[in-house]
PDB file of C-alpha atoms in Angstrom:
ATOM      1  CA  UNK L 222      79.469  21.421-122.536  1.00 43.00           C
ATOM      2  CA  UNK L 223      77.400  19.749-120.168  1.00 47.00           C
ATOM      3  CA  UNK L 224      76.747  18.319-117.048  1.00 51.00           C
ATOM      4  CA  UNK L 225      76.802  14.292-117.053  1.00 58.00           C
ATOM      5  CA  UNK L 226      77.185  13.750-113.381  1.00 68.00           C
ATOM      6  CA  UNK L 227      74.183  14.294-110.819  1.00 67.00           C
ATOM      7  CA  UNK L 228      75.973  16.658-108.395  1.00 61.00           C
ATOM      8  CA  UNK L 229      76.159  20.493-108.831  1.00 64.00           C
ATOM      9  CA  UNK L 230      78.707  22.732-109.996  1.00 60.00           C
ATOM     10  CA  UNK L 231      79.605  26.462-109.524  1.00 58.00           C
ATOM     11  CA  UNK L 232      79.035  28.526-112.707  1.00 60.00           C
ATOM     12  CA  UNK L 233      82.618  30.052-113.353  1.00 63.00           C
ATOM     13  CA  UNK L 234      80.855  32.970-116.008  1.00 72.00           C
ATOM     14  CA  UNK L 235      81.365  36.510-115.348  1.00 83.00           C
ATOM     15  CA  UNK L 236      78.711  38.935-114.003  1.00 88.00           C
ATOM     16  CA  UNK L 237      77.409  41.573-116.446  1.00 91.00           C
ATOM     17  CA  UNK L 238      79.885  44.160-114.653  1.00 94.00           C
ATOM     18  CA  UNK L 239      82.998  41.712-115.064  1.00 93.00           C
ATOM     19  CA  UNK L 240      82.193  41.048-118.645  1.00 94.00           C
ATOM     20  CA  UNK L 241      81.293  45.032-119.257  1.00 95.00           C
ATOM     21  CA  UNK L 242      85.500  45.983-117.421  1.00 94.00           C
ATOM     22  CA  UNK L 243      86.534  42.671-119.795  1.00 93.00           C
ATOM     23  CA  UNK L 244      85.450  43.656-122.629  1.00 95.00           C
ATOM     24  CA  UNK L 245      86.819  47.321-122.128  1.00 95.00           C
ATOM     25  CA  UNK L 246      89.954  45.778-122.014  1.00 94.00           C
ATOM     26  CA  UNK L 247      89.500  43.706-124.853  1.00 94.00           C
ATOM     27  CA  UNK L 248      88.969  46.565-126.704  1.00 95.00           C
ATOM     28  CA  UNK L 249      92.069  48.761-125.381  1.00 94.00           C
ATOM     29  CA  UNK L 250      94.413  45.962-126.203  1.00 92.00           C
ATOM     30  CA  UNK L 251      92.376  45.749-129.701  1.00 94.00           C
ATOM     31  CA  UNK L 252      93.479  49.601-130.804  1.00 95.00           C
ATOM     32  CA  UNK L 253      97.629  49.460-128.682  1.00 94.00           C
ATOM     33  CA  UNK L 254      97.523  46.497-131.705  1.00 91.00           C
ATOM     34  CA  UNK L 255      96.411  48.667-134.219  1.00 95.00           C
ATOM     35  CA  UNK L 256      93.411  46.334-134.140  1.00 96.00           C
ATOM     36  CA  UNK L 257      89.550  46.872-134.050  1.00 95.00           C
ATOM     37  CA  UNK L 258      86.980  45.392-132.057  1.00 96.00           C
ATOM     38  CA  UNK L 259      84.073  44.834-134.309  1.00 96.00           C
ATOM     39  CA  UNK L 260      80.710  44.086-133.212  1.00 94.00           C
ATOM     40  CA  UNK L 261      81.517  40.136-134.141  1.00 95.00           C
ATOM     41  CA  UNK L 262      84.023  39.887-132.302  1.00 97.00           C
ATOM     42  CA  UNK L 263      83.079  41.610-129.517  1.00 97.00           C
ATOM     43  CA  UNK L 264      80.174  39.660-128.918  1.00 95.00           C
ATOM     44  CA  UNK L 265      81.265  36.317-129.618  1.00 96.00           C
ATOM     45  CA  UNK L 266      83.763  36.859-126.898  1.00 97.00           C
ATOM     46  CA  UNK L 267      81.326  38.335-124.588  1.00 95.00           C
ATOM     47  CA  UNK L 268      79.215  34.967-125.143  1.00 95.00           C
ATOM     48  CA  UNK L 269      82.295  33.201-123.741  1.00 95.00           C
ATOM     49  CA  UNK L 270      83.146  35.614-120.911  1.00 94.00           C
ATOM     50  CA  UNK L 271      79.556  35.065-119.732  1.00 93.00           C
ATOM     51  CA  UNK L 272      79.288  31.275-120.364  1.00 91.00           C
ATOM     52  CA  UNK L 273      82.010  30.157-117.463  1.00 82.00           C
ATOM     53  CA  UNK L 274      82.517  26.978-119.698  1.00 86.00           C
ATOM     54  CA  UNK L 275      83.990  26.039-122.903  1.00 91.00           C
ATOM     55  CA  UNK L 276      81.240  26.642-125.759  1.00 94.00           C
ATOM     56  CA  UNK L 277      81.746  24.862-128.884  1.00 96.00           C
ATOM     57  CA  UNK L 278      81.715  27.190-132.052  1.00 95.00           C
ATOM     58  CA  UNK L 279      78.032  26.170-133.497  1.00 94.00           C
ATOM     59  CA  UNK L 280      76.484  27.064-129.927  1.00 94.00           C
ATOM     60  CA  UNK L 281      78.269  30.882-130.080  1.00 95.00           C
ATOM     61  CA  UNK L 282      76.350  30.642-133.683  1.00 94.00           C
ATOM     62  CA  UNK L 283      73.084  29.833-132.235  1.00 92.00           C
ATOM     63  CA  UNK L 284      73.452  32.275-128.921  1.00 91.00           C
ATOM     64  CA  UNK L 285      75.018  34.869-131.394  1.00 91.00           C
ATOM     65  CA  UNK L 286      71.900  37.166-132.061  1.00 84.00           C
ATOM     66  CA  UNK L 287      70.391  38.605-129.489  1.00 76.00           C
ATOM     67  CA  UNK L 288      67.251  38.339-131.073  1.00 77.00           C
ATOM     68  CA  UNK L 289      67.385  34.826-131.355  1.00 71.00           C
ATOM     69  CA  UNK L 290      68.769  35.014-134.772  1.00 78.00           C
ATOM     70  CA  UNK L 291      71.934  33.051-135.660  1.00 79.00           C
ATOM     71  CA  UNK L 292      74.865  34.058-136.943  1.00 85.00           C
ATOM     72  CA  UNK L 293      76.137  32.871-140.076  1.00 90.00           C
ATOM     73  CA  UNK L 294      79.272  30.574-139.260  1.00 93.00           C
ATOM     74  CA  UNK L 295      81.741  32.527-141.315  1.00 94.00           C
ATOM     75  CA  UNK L 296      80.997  35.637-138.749  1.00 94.00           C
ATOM     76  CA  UNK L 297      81.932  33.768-135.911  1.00 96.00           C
ATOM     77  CA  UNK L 298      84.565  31.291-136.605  1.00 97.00           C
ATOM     78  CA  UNK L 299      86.342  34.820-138.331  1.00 97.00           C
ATOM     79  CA  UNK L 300      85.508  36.141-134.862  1.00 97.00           C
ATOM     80  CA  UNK L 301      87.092  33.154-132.960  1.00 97.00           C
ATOM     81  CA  UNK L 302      90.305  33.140-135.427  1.00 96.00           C
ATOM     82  CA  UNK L 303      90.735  37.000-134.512  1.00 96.00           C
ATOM     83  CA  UNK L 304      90.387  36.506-130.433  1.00 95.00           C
ATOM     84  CA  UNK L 305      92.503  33.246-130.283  1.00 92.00           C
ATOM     85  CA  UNK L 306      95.266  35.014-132.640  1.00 91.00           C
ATOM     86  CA  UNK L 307      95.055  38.160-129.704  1.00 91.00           C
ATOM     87  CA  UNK L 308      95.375  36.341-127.161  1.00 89.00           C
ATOM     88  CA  UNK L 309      91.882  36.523-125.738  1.00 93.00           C
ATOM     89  CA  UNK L 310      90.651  33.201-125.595  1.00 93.00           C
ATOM     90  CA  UNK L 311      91.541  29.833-126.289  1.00 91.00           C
ATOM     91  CA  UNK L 312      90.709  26.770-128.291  1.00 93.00           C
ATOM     92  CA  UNK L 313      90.949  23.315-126.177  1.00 94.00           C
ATOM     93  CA  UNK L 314      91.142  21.030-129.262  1.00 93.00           C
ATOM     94  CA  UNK L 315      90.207  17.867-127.511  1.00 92.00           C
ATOM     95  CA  UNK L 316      86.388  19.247-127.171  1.00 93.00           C
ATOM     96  CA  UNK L 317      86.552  21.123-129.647  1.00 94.00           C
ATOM     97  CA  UNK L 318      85.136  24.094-127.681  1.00 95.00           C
ATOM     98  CA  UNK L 319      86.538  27.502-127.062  1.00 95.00           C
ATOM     99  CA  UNK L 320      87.218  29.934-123.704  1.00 93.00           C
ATOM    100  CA  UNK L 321      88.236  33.050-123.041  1.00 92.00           C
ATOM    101  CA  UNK L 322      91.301  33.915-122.015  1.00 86.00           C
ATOM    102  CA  UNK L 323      91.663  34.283-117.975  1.00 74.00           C
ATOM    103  CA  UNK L 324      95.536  35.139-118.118  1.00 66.00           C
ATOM    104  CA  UNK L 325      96.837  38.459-118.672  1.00 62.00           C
ATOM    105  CA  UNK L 326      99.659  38.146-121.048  1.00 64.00           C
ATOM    106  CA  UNK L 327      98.412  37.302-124.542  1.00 62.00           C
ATOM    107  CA  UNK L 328     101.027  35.091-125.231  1.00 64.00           C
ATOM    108  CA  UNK L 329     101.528  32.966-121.901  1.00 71.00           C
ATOM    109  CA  UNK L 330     101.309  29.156-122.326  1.00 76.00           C
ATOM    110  CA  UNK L 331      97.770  28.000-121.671  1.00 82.00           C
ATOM    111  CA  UNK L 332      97.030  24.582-119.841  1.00 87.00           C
ATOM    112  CA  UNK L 333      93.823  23.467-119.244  1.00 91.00           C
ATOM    113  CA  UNK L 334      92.313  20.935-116.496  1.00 93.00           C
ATOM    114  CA  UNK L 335      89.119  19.282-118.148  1.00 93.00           C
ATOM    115  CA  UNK L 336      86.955  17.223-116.770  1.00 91.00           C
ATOM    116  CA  UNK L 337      86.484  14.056-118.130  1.00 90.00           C
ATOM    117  CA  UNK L 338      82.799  13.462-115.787  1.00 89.00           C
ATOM    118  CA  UNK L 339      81.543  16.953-116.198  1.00 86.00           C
ATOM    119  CA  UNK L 340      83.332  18.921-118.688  1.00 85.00           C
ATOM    120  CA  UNK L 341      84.566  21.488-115.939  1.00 85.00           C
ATOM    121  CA  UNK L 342      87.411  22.967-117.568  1.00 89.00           C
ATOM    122  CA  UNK L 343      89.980  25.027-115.397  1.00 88.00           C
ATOM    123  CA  UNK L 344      92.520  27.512-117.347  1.00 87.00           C
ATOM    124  CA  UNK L 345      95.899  27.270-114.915  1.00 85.00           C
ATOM    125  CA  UNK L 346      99.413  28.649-115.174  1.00 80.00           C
ATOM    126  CA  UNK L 347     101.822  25.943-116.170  1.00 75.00           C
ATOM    127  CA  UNK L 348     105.420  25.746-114.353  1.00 68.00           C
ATOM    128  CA  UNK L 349     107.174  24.905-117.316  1.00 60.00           C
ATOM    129  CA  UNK L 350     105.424  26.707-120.274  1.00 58.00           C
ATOM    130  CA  UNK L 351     108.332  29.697-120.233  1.00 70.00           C
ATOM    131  CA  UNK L 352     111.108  26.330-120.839  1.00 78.00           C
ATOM    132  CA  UNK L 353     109.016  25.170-123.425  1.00 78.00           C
ATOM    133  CA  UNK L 354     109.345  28.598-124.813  1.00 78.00           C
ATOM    134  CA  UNK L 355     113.127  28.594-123.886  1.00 82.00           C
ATOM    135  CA  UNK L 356     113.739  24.743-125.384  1.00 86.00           C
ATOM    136  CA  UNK L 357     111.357  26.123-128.944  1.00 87.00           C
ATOM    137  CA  UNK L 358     113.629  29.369-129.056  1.00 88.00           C
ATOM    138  CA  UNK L 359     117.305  27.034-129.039  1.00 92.00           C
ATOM    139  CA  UNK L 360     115.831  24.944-131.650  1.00 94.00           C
ATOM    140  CA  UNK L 361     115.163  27.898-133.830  1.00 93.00           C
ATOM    141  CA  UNK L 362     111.502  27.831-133.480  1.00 91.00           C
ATOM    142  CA  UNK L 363     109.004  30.819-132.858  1.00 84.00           C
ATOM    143  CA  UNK L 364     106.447  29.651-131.050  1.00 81.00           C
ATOM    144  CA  UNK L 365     102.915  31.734-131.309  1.00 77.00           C
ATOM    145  CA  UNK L 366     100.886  29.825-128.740  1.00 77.00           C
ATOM    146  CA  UNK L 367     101.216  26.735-126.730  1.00 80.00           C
ATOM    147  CA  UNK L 368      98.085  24.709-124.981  1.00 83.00           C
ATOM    148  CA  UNK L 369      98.046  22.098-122.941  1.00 86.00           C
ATOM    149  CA  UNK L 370      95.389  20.118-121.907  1.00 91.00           C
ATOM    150  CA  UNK L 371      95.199  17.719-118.943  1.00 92.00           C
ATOM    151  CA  UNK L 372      92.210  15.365-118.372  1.00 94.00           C
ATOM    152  CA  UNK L 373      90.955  13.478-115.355  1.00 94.00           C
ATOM    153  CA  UNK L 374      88.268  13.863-113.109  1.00 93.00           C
ATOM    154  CA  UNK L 375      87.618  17.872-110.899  1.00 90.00           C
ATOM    155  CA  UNK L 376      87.967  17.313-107.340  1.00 89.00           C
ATOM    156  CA  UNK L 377      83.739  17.252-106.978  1.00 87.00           C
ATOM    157  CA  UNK L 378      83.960  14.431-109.652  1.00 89.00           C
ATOM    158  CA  UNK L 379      86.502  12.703-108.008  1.00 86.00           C
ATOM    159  CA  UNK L 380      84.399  12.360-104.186  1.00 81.00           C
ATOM    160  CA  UNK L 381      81.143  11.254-106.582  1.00 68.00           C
ATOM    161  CA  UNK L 382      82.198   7.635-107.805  1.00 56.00           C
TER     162      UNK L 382
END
């Protein structure tokens, strides 16, 4: 994403020591699962634990080598399918950008606050994600994830008119 207005805003990305205790934690979920965190996946969601923003999929493809190299876009959007079906991050489909995951529970109901000025996104807790749950359950559904995206304007976009 990008900035658009003229005043600043704080850089929500992880330090190298956050994303280093995430990622070890990525990787014991991975094997409870039965799963494996390969080197794709592992660094396309270090990309987004360090970028504090949503990053669209063709930016992870150009930041993907740390050599400057690209990856091809079958590596990462196999990456992004694998993370986002774990639980560790999250596609906002209205920007068509991805985040990691900040909640604990892989399969909580994600909401999103997005900036319409700035593109600040915000991943919060919604009150009634568990009776969306309950209402999908009583219908006979079996809901695997659930976002929810808000737009508007952050509260430093909101004071800058």
């Amino acid at each position: 994403m990008g900035s658009h207005c003229a005043h600043d805003h704080a850089d929500d990305g992880k330090s190298p020591d956050e994303i280093d205790r995430a990622l070890l934690a990525a990787e014991g979920r991975c094997l409870e699962d039965g799963e494996r965190m390969t080197g794709p996946r592992r660094r396309v969601l270090e990309l987004l634990l360090g970028a504090g923003e949503p990053v669209k999929a063709y930016d992870l493809i150009a930041r993907f080598g740390t050599d400057g190299q690209a990856a091809k876009p079958p590596t990462v959007y196999r990456a992004l399918e694998f993370l986002e079906r774990q639980g560790m991050v999250h596609r906002i489909a209205s920007i068509s950008a991805y985040v990691a995951c900040t909640g604990g529970d892989p399969s909580h109901a994600a909401a999103f606050l997005i900036c319409d000025c700035c593109g600040a996104t915000q991943e919060v807790h919604p009150a009634r994600g568990d009776s969306f749950a309950r209402a999908a359950e009583a219908a006979g559904y079996a809901i695997e994830r659930t976002t929810i995206e808000g737009h508007g304007r952050c509260p430093a976009c909101r004071v800058v008119v």
